[in-house]
Short mmCIF file of C-alpha atoms and ligand atoms in Angstrom, two decimals:
data_model
loop_
_atom_site.label_atom_id
_atom_site.label_comp_id
_atom_site.label_asym_id
_atom_site.label_seq_id
_atom_site.Cartn_x
_atom_site.Cartn_y
_atom_site.Cartn_z
CA MET U 1 50.41 31.43 -26.76
CA ASN U 2 51.57 27.96 -25.73
CA ASN U 3 48.84 25.39 -25.49
CA LEU U 4 48.13 22.05 -23.94
CA SER U 5 50.71 19.50 -25.03
CA ILE U 6 51.14 15.76 -24.61
CA ASP U 7 54.31 13.71 -24.28
CA ILE U 8 54.32 9.91 -24.52
CA LYS U 9 58.06 9.20 -24.68
CA ASN U 10 57.95 7.58 -21.25
CA VAL U 11 55.65 4.90 -22.64
CA TYR U 12 58.14 3.71 -25.28
CA GLY U 13 60.13 1.66 -22.77
CA PHE U 14 56.99 -0.45 -22.32
CA ILE U 15 55.39 -0.30 -25.76
CA PRO U 16 57.51 0.48 -28.83
CA GLU U 17 56.71 3.72 -30.65
CA THR U 18 55.96 1.69 -33.79
CA GLU U 19 53.21 -0.19 -31.96
CA ILE U 20 51.54 3.03 -30.85
CA ASN U 21 51.90 4.45 -34.36
CA SER U 22 50.26 1.30 -35.70
CA LEU U 23 47.07 2.44 -33.91
CA LYS U 24 47.04 5.69 -35.82
CA ALA U 25 44.69 4.46 -38.56
CA GLU U 26 42.34 2.92 -36.02
CA SER U 27 42.17 6.05 -33.87
CA VAL U 28 41.68 8.31 -36.90
CA ALA U 29 38.84 6.05 -38.09
CA LYS U 30 37.18 6.37 -34.68
CA LEU U 31 37.52 10.15 -34.76
CA ASP U 32 35.95 10.11 -38.22
CA ALA U 33 33.07 8.02 -36.89
CA LEU U 34 32.51 10.66 -34.20
CA LYS U 35 32.64 13.46 -36.75
CA LYS U 36 30.33 11.71 -39.22
CA GLY U 37 28.05 10.50 -36.44
CA ASP U 38 27.84 6.94 -37.73
CA GLY U 39 29.10 5.09 -34.62
CA GLU U 40 27.28 3.66 -31.62
CA GLY U 41 25.46 6.11 -29.39
CA ASN U 42 25.36 8.67 -32.21
CA ASP U 43 22.27 10.31 -30.78
CA PHE U 44 24.54 11.70 -28.02
CA LEU U 45 27.15 13.54 -30.06
CA GLY U 46 25.91 17.10 -29.49
CA TRP U 47 29.01 17.89 -27.40
CA ILE U 48 31.43 17.49 -30.33
CA ASP U 49 30.88 20.90 -31.92
CA LEU U 50 29.27 22.38 -28.83
CA PRO U 51 32.06 24.88 -27.98
CA SER U 52 32.04 26.53 -31.41
CA SER U 53 28.25 26.59 -31.52
CA ILE U 54 27.86 28.64 -28.32
CA SER U 55 26.65 32.03 -29.58
CA GLU U 56 27.19 35.52 -28.24
CA GLU U 57 23.46 35.56 -27.50
CA ASN U 58 23.75 32.33 -25.43
CA LEU U 59 26.56 33.88 -23.38
CA GLN U 60 24.74 37.16 -22.87
CA THR U 61 21.58 35.39 -21.67
CA ILE U 62 23.61 33.42 -19.13
CA GLU U 63 25.48 36.54 -18.02
CA LYS U 64 22.16 38.34 -17.50
CA THR U 65 20.91 35.57 -15.20
CA ALA U 66 24.27 35.61 -13.43
CA ALA U 67 24.16 39.37 -12.84
CA ARG U 68 20.61 39.18 -11.48
CA LEU U 69 21.33 36.38 -9.00
CA SER U 70 24.79 37.52 -8.12
CA ALA U 71 23.44 40.90 -7.00
CA LYS U 72 21.34 39.33 -4.26
CA SER U 73 23.28 36.23 -3.19
CA ASP U 74 26.29 35.49 -1.00
CA ILE U 75 26.06 31.85 -2.03
CA VAL U 76 24.82 29.91 -5.04
CA ILE U 77 23.71 26.38 -4.18
CA VAL U 78 24.23 24.05 -7.13
CA ILE U 79 22.03 20.99 -6.81
CA GLY U 80 22.96 18.05 -9.05
CA ILE U 81 24.82 14.74 -9.16
CA GLY U 82 27.28 13.07 -11.57
CA GLY U 83 27.56 15.01 -14.80
CA SER U 84 25.13 17.57 -13.44
CA TYR U 85 27.64 18.84 -10.87
CA LEU U 86 31.18 17.57 -11.48
CA GLY U 87 31.98 19.93 -14.38
CA ALA U 88 31.07 23.09 -12.44
CA LYS U 89 32.81 21.76 -9.32
CA ALA U 90 35.98 20.95 -11.29
CA VAL U 91 36.20 24.41 -12.85
CA ASN U 92 35.21 26.14 -9.61
CA ASP U 93 37.93 24.41 -7.61
CA ALA U 94 40.60 24.79 -10.31
CA LEU U 95 40.04 28.53 -10.59
CA SER U 96 39.28 29.44 -6.97
CA HIS U 97 41.56 30.68 -4.23
CA ASN U 98 42.65 27.78 -2.00
CA PHE U 99 41.06 29.42 1.03
CA GLU U 100 38.02 30.86 -0.68
CA GLY U 101 35.75 30.05 2.26
CA LEU U 102 37.89 32.12 4.62
CA LYS U 103 38.04 35.22 2.45
CA GLU U 104 36.13 38.06 4.03
CA LYS U 105 34.79 39.64 0.88
CA ARG U 106 33.96 38.02 -2.41
CA ASP U 107 32.97 39.79 -5.60
CA ALA U 108 30.53 37.05 -6.58
CA PRO U 109 28.56 34.33 -4.80
CA MET U 110 30.46 31.34 -3.51
CA MET U 111 29.46 28.01 -5.04
CA ILE U 112 28.28 25.26 -2.69
CA PHE U 113 26.94 21.89 -3.80
CA ALA U 114 24.00 19.76 -2.72
CA GLY U 115 22.14 16.75 -4.07
CA HIS U 116 25.41 14.97 -4.90
CA ASN U 117 25.02 12.73 -1.86
CA ILE U 118 22.25 11.58 0.48
CA GLY U 119 24.01 12.55 3.69
CA GLU U 120 21.53 13.54 6.37
CA ASP U 121 24.20 15.43 8.30
CA TYR U 122 25.31 17.19 5.11
CA ILE U 123 21.84 18.57 4.37
CA GLN U 124 21.14 19.54 7.99
CA GLU U 125 24.48 21.30 8.37
CA LEU U 126 23.93 23.02 5.02
CA THR U 127 20.50 24.39 5.94
CA ASP U 128 21.83 25.46 9.37
CA THR U 129 24.61 27.37 7.62
CA LEU U 130 22.24 28.90 5.07
CA ASP U 131 20.18 30.45 7.88
CA ASN U 132 22.91 33.08 8.03
CA TYR U 133 23.39 33.78 4.32
CA SER U 134 21.53 35.18 1.37
CA TYR U 135 21.46 32.55 -1.36
CA SER U 136 20.07 31.38 -4.71
CA ILE U 137 19.60 27.87 -6.06
CA VAL U 138 20.51 26.35 -9.42
CA VAL U 139 18.90 22.92 -9.63
CA ILE U 140 20.24 20.69 -12.41
CA SER U 141 18.95 17.34 -13.62
CA LYS U 142 18.84 16.28 -17.25
CA SER U 143 16.33 13.51 -16.67
CA GLY U 144 14.57 15.58 -14.04
CA THR U 145 13.89 12.43 -12.08
CA THR U 146 17.14 11.68 -10.20
CA THR U 147 16.43 10.99 -6.52
CA GLU U 148 19.45 12.64 -4.87
CA PRO U 149 19.05 16.15 -6.36
CA ALA U 150 15.24 15.99 -6.18
CA LEU U 151 15.45 15.22 -2.45
CA ALA U 152 17.90 18.05 -1.79
CA PHE U 153 15.82 20.49 -3.85
CA ARG U 154 12.66 19.66 -1.93
CA ILE U 155 14.39 20.50 1.37
CA LEU U 156 16.30 23.57 0.16
CA LYS U 157 13.30 25.02 -1.68
CA ASP U 158 11.30 24.88 1.56
CA HIS U 159 14.21 26.47 3.43
CA LEU U 160 14.45 29.29 0.88
CA ILE U 161 10.69 29.94 0.96
CA ALA U 162 10.74 30.07 4.76
CA LYS U 163 13.63 32.52 4.61
CA VAL U 164 12.61 34.96 1.84
CA GLY U 165 8.95 34.18 1.08
CA ALA U 166 7.39 32.29 -1.83
CA GLU U 167 7.53 35.07 -4.41
CA GLU U 168 11.16 36.03 -3.83
CA ALA U 169 12.14 32.33 -3.70
CA VAL U 170 10.82 31.85 -7.25
CA SER U 171 13.09 34.64 -8.46
CA ARG U 172 16.10 33.00 -6.79
CA ILE U 173 15.71 29.56 -8.37
CA VAL U 174 16.98 28.52 -11.81
CA ALA U 175 16.20 25.03 -13.14
CA ILE U 176 18.37 23.39 -15.80
CA THR U 177 16.75 20.31 -17.28
CA ASP U 178 15.21 18.65 -20.32
CA GLY U 179 13.32 20.91 -22.72
CA SER U 180 10.00 19.12 -22.39
CA LYS U 181 9.94 16.12 -20.07
CA GLY U 182 10.75 15.04 -16.50
CA ALA U 183 9.45 16.02 -13.08
CA LEU U 184 11.83 19.00 -12.78
CA ARG U 185 10.60 20.49 -16.07
CA GLU U 186 6.99 20.19 -14.90
CA LEU U 187 7.78 21.61 -11.46
CA ALA U 188 9.74 24.53 -12.93
CA GLU U 189 6.95 25.43 -15.30
CA GLN U 190 4.25 25.22 -12.65
CA GLU U 191 6.25 27.27 -10.15
CA GLY U 192 7.49 29.78 -12.76
CA TYR U 193 11.27 29.35 -12.33
CA GLU U 194 13.70 30.63 -14.92
CA THR U 195 14.87 27.59 -16.91
CA TYR U 196 17.67 26.52 -19.21
CA VAL U 197 17.58 23.48 -21.46
CA ILE U 198 20.14 20.66 -21.55
CA PRO U 199 20.27 19.57 -25.20
CA ASP U 200 18.87 16.06 -25.81
CA ASN U 201 22.03 15.00 -27.60
CA VAL U 202 24.48 15.90 -24.80
CA GLY U 203 24.88 13.39 -21.95
CA GLY U 204 25.52 14.55 -18.39
CA ARG U 205 29.26 13.85 -18.28
CA PHE U 206 29.79 15.77 -21.55
CA SER U 207 27.66 18.74 -20.46
CA VAL U 208 30.09 21.11 -18.71
CA LEU U 209 29.91 23.62 -21.59
CA THR U 210 26.10 23.62 -21.70
CA PRO U 211 24.13 25.72 -19.17
CA VAL U 212 24.82 22.84 -16.72
CA GLY U 213 28.33 24.20 -16.19
CA LEU U 214 28.13 27.71 -17.61
CA VAL U 215 25.19 29.04 -15.56
CA PRO U 216 26.53 28.25 -12.07
CA LEU U 217 30.06 29.24 -13.09
CA ALA U 218 28.86 32.60 -14.43
CA ILE U 219 26.83 33.28 -11.26
CA SER U 220 29.92 32.55 -9.21
CA GLY U 221 31.91 35.09 -11.21
CA PHE U 222 34.08 32.86 -13.41
CA ASN U 223 35.12 33.87 -16.90
CA ILE U 224 32.93 31.53 -18.96
CA ARG U 225 33.97 33.26 -22.18
CA GLU U 226 37.60 32.20 -21.65
CA LEU U 227 36.53 28.68 -20.67
CA VAL U 228 34.56 28.40 -23.91
CA ALA U 229 37.38 30.02 -25.94
CA GLY U 230 39.81 27.37 -24.67
CA ALA U 231 37.39 24.60 -25.62
CA VAL U 232 36.83 26.15 -29.07
CA ALA U 233 40.60 26.21 -29.67
CA MET U 234 40.86 22.54 -28.68
CA GLU U 235 37.82 21.61 -30.79
CA GLU U 236 39.53 23.17 -33.82
CA ARG U 237 42.79 21.38 -33.02
CA CYS U 238 41.33 17.94 -32.37
CA LEU U 239 38.70 17.79 -35.10
CA ASN U 240 40.78 19.15 -37.93
CA LYS U 241 44.27 17.76 -37.43
CA GLU U 242 44.92 14.16 -38.19
CA SER U 243 48.59 13.64 -37.40
CA PHE U 244 49.54 12.20 -34.04
CA GLU U 245 51.96 15.05 -33.42
CA GLU U 246 49.33 17.72 -33.90
CA ASN U 247 46.29 15.98 -32.45
CA PRO U 248 46.71 15.31 -28.72
CA ALA U 249 43.38 13.47 -28.48
CA LEU U 250 44.40 10.86 -31.08
CA LEU U 251 47.72 10.37 -29.35
CA TYR U 252 46.20 10.01 -25.89
CA ALA U 253 43.41 7.65 -27.02
CA ALA U 254 45.81 5.44 -29.01
CA THR U 255 48.43 5.32 -26.25
CA ARG U 256 46.05 4.43 -23.43
CA ASN U 257 44.44 1.71 -25.57
CA ALA U 258 47.85 0.30 -26.47
CA LEU U 259 48.69 0.18 -22.76
CA TYR U 260 45.34 -1.43 -21.92
CA ARG U 261 45.85 -4.09 -24.57
CA SER U 262 49.27 -4.83 -23.06
CA GLY U 263 47.69 -5.55 -19.67
CA LYS U 264 47.76 -2.12 -18.02
CA LYS U 265 44.20 -2.06 -16.72
CA ILE U 266 44.33 0.94 -14.39
CA GLU U 267 45.07 4.54 -15.34
CA ILE U 268 45.98 6.94 -12.55
CA LEU U 269 45.49 10.63 -13.29
CA VAL U 270 48.15 12.47 -11.33
CA ASN U 271 48.37 16.12 -10.40
CA TYR U 272 50.93 18.14 -8.47
CA ASN U 273 48.54 21.03 -7.86
CA ASN U 274 45.70 20.38 -5.45
CA LYS U 275 43.40 22.76 -7.35
CA LEU U 276 43.08 20.01 -9.96
CA HIS U 277 41.60 17.47 -7.52
CA TYR U 278 38.08 17.85 -8.91
CA VAL U 279 39.28 17.92 -12.52
CA SER U 280 40.38 14.37 -11.71
CA GLU U 281 36.98 13.57 -10.18
CA TRP U 282 35.28 14.91 -13.34
CA TRP U 283 37.71 12.88 -15.51
CA LYS U 284 37.01 9.73 -13.45
CA GLN U 285 33.31 10.05 -14.18
CA LEU U 286 33.90 10.86 -17.86
CA TYR U 287 36.08 7.82 -18.47
CA GLY U 288 34.59 5.42 -15.92
CA GLU U 289 31.01 5.86 -17.06
CA SER U 290 31.94 5.98 -20.74
CA GLU U 291 34.27 2.97 -20.90
CA GLY U 292 33.45 0.63 -18.04
CA LYS U 293 30.95 -1.73 -19.64
CA ASP U 294 30.61 -5.08 -21.42
CA GLY U 295 33.25 -6.49 -19.05
CA LYS U 296 35.83 -4.04 -20.41
CA GLY U 297 37.43 -0.69 -19.67
CA ILE U 298 40.45 1.01 -18.13
CA PHE U 299 39.73 1.67 -14.44
CA PRO U 300 40.20 5.42 -13.85
CA ALA U 301 41.85 6.32 -10.56
CA ALA U 302 43.47 9.56 -9.39
CA VAL U 303 46.03 10.87 -6.93
CA ASP U 304 46.96 14.34 -5.68
CA ASN U 305 50.72 14.61 -5.26
CA SER U 306 52.85 15.00 -3.39
CA SER U 307 50.23 14.18 -0.67
CA ASP U 308 49.39 10.79 -2.10
CA LEU U 309 53.04 9.82 -2.58
CA HIS U 310 52.89 9.28 1.16
CA SER U 311 49.94 6.91 0.85
CA MET U 312 49.30 5.46 -2.61
CA GLY U 313 52.92 6.01 -3.64
CA GLN U 314 53.96 2.67 -2.15
CA TYR U 315 51.44 0.70 -4.23
CA ILE U 316 52.23 2.62 -7.40
CA GLN U 317 55.96 1.99 -6.95
CA GLU U 318 55.83 -1.69 -5.97
CA GLY U 319 52.30 -3.11 -6.12
CA GLU U 320 50.72 -5.14 -8.90
CA ARG U 321 52.06 -4.02 -12.31
CA ILE U 322 48.74 -3.25 -13.96
CA LEU U 323 49.04 0.53 -13.74
CA PHE U 324 49.95 3.43 -15.95
CA GLU U 325 49.97 7.11 -15.04
CA THR U 326 48.83 10.23 -16.83
CA VAL U 327 50.31 13.33 -15.22
CA ILE U 328 48.75 16.75 -15.65
CA SER U 329 51.73 19.03 -15.28
CA VAL U 330 51.24 22.79 -14.83
CA THR U 331 54.22 24.80 -16.10
CA ASN U 332 53.77 27.98 -14.08
CA SER U 333 52.20 28.49 -10.69
CA GLU U 334 50.32 31.73 -10.06
CA HIS U 335 52.43 32.93 -7.14
CA THR U 336 56.15 32.98 -6.39
CA VAL U 337 57.43 31.82 -3.00
CA HIS U 338 61.13 31.36 -2.26
CA VAL U 339 62.56 29.11 0.43
CA PRO U 340 64.04 31.45 3.10
CA LYS U 341 67.57 31.08 4.44
CA ASP U 342 67.76 30.22 8.14
CA SER U 343 70.83 31.20 10.11
CA LYS U 344 70.62 28.12 12.37
CA ASP U 345 69.62 25.65 9.63
CA LEU U 346 68.39 23.21 12.27
CA ASP U 347 65.94 21.71 9.76
CA LYS U 348 68.86 21.23 7.27
CA LEU U 349 66.96 22.97 4.49
CA ASN U 350 69.45 25.68 3.65
CA TYR U 351 70.48 23.73 0.54
CA LEU U 352 67.09 24.81 -0.82
CA ALA U 353 67.36 28.46 0.25
CA GLY U 354 66.60 30.83 -2.61
CA LYS U 355 64.84 28.18 -4.67
CA ARG U 356 61.16 28.49 -5.47
CA ILE U 357 58.66 26.14 -3.83
CA ASP U 358 57.52 25.33 -7.35
CA GLU U 359 61.03 24.13 -8.24
CA VAL U 360 60.89 21.70 -5.32
CA ASN U 361 57.46 20.57 -6.54
CA LYS U 362 58.74 20.12 -10.10
CA MET U 363 61.67 18.00 -8.86
CA ALA U 364 59.19 15.90 -6.84
CA GLU U 365 57.26 15.42 -10.09
CA LEU U 366 60.31 14.51 -12.17
CA GLY U 367 61.79 12.28 -9.48
CA THR U 368 58.48 10.46 -9.07
CA THR U 369 58.00 9.98 -12.81
CA LEU U 370 61.48 8.45 -13.14
CA ALA U 371 61.01 6.25 -10.06
CA HIS U 372 57.64 4.99 -11.28
CA ILE U 373 59.00 4.25 -14.77
CA ASP U 374 61.84 2.30 -13.11
CA GLY U 375 59.16 0.50 -11.08
CA GLY U 376 57.26 -0.56 -14.22
CA VAL U 377 54.64 2.20 -14.52
CA PRO U 378 54.43 3.84 -17.97
CA ASN U 379 53.90 7.57 -17.98
CA ILE U 380 51.87 9.88 -20.23
CA ARG U 381 52.44 13.58 -19.59
CA ILE U 382 49.95 16.32 -20.37
CA GLU U 383 51.23 19.84 -19.84
CA ILE U 384 49.31 23.08 -19.55
CA PRO U 385 51.12 26.43 -19.19
CA GLU U 386 49.11 27.53 -16.15
CA ILE U 387 45.76 27.03 -14.48
CA ASN U 388 43.34 29.53 -15.99
CA ALA U 389 39.88 29.35 -17.58
CA ASN U 390 41.25 29.01 -21.11
CA TYR U 391 43.55 26.08 -20.35
CA ILE U 392 40.90 24.33 -18.26
CA GLY U 393 38.53 24.71 -21.25
CA GLN U 394 41.21 23.19 -23.50
CA LEU U 395 41.85 20.37 -21.07
CA MET U 396 38.19 19.46 -20.67
CA TYR U 397 37.42 19.36 -24.38
CA PHE U 398 40.65 17.41 -24.99
CA PHE U 399 39.55 14.76 -22.45
CA GLU U 400 36.02 14.62 -23.90
CA ILE U 401 37.04 14.05 -27.52
CA ALA U 402 39.78 11.60 -26.51
CA CYS U 403 37.18 9.73 -24.45
CA GLY U 404 34.90 9.36 -27.48
CA ILE U 405 37.79 8.06 -29.63
CA SER U 406 39.06 5.79 -26.88
CA GLY U 407 35.62 4.33 -26.12
CA TYR U 408 35.16 3.47 -29.79
CA MET U 409 38.64 1.88 -29.86
CA LEU U 410 37.52 -0.25 -26.94
CA GLU U 411 34.42 -1.17 -28.94
CA VAL U 412 31.91 -0.01 -26.37
CA ASN U 413 29.17 2.62 -26.64
CA PRO U 414 30.80 5.47 -24.69
CA PHE U 415 27.59 7.47 -24.46
CA ASN U 416 25.28 5.26 -22.40
CA GLN U 417 25.43 4.18 -18.76
CA PRO U 418 23.09 1.19 -18.36
CA GLY U 419 24.98 -0.02 -15.28
CA VAL U 420 23.92 3.04 -13.26
CA GLU U 421 20.35 1.74 -13.11
CA ALA U 422 21.08 -1.39 -11.03
CA TYR U 423 21.55 0.39 -7.69
CA LYS U 424 18.55 2.63 -8.35
CA LYS U 425 16.28 -0.37 -8.92
CA ASN U 426 17.36 -1.96 -5.63
CA MET U 427 17.08 1.32 -3.72
CA PHE U 428 13.57 1.95 -5.03
CA ALA U 429 12.57 -1.65 -4.19
CA LEU U 430 13.94 -1.29 -0.66
CA LEU U 431 12.19 2.07 -0.21
CA GLU U 432 8.93 0.54 -1.52
CA LYS U 433 8.51 3.05 -4.34
CA PRO U 434 5.11 2.69 -6.06
CA GLY U 435 5.53 0.60 -9.21
CA PHE U 436 8.33 -1.52 -7.69
CA GLU U 437 6.10 -3.95 -5.73
CA GLU U 438 7.46 -7.08 -7.45
CA GLU U 439 11.10 -5.97 -6.96
CA THR U 440 10.35 -5.11 -3.31
CA LYS U 441 9.04 -8.62 -2.70
CA LYS U 442 12.06 -10.23 -4.38
CA ILE U 443 14.69 -8.10 -2.67
CA LYS U 444 13.16 -8.58 0.77
CA GLU U 445 13.41 -12.34 0.30
CA ARG U 446 17.18 -11.91 -0.11
CA LEU U 447 17.66 -10.08 3.17
O1 PA5 Z 1 26.74 11.33 -17.14
C1 PA5 Z 1 25.60 11.03 -16.82
O2 PA5 Z 1 24.71 10.88 -17.65
C2 PA5 Z 1 25.21 10.86 -15.37
O3 PA5 Z 1 26.28 10.93 -14.51
C3 PA5 Z 1 24.22 11.93 -14.96
O4 PA5 Z 1 24.81 13.19 -15.15
C4 PA5 Z 1 23.78 11.77 -13.51
O5 PA5 Z 1 23.29 10.48 -13.28
C5 PA5 Z 1 22.69 12.79 -13.16
O6 PA5 Z 1 21.60 12.63 -14.00
P1 PA5 Z 1 20.52 13.76 -14.15
O7 PA5 Z 1 21.16 14.97 -14.69
O8 PA5 Z 1 19.51 13.19 -15.09
O9 PA5 Z 1 19.92 14.02 -12.78
#
């Protein structure tokens, strides 16, 4: 079976191969620090051997919960924000039919998200919609104290109780949170919800292969065993191979740091398959929250092509030269569609007749890559054979381990997120949360 591969030859025109190779020792040392657990943030390294430590028993327990909830739900509402929702959303969207919502019959509950924003219209329109469906709730918060999901859960819990009664509601709620502390843990225990634990040593953005991702994905009918198998294969490949050629994570981390050091401050993750849109959103959180600190970090951006070639394409081609691109290229699409021949050819497309739509897409990809290189944008290419659970598992673990290596190369602690607290403090002060009286006074003086 072919696997994920990485190609950096389109960087050499900007940074010589020898310079990237000169970062080999540094990147290997950072991988060693991750493996030995002697670097910064080493109390958050539980994700490193997580794939291979998921047991048959773990999977069976999750599948049992999934079967129970799936049997009585049209919809599973996943409540969470940041790392507590983006992993499940990324896998869900990558592996779902493009028009899932319009399909008349599904074999498993459809996944819908809440608590990832504070939109009043969103929550009202969601509860209005849920009036007509049978649903269950998976509420996820590692800290158990995050405002956005807590707010959504309060409203949706009341809606569910009003719809099915208090006793049945309890059986339709699963809480995924800390093993012992936080408001959600206390609430779940008092109300008697089924719970799963997020390990202490796994941060939110590295948690897709914990119950945070696996429980909602299993309820919604996805093949979590294949997702895990893909991640296990990548764990084996990235932890045990030390040559650049064989270890895609070392190569990616070294190359993006070489580009950053040469002044390329923005990395754009590019896809040519819209199902990967939320993989990019997940990646943006993983890299943005891990690396953007101490006044440093590559800014992670993303585009969906060819759509965004008609918007962001102009800037990428001719704007400020501080960009590089990382393309996720998918070798095979799932379906085959040929361009039909038209006897009138009024649209002048007969030169494409007989070709596959995917061939046109691939030529858009190749043409864009060459144009952007000519325009001064280096290009890293990651290729997966197709979009399936196994390759998405490989891709996610690859990005996680490369993120750890890359963060250490940048000399930041990739596993904390102190900057996330600043907005929360202001919001609590403005909302006059008890305990924030001093901050409330100060912030009101600024207004
Ligand atoms: O990666 C992270 O740690 C964050 O993005 C968190 O996942 C996010 O803030 C949600 O936190 P919690 O799960 O504690 O509600």
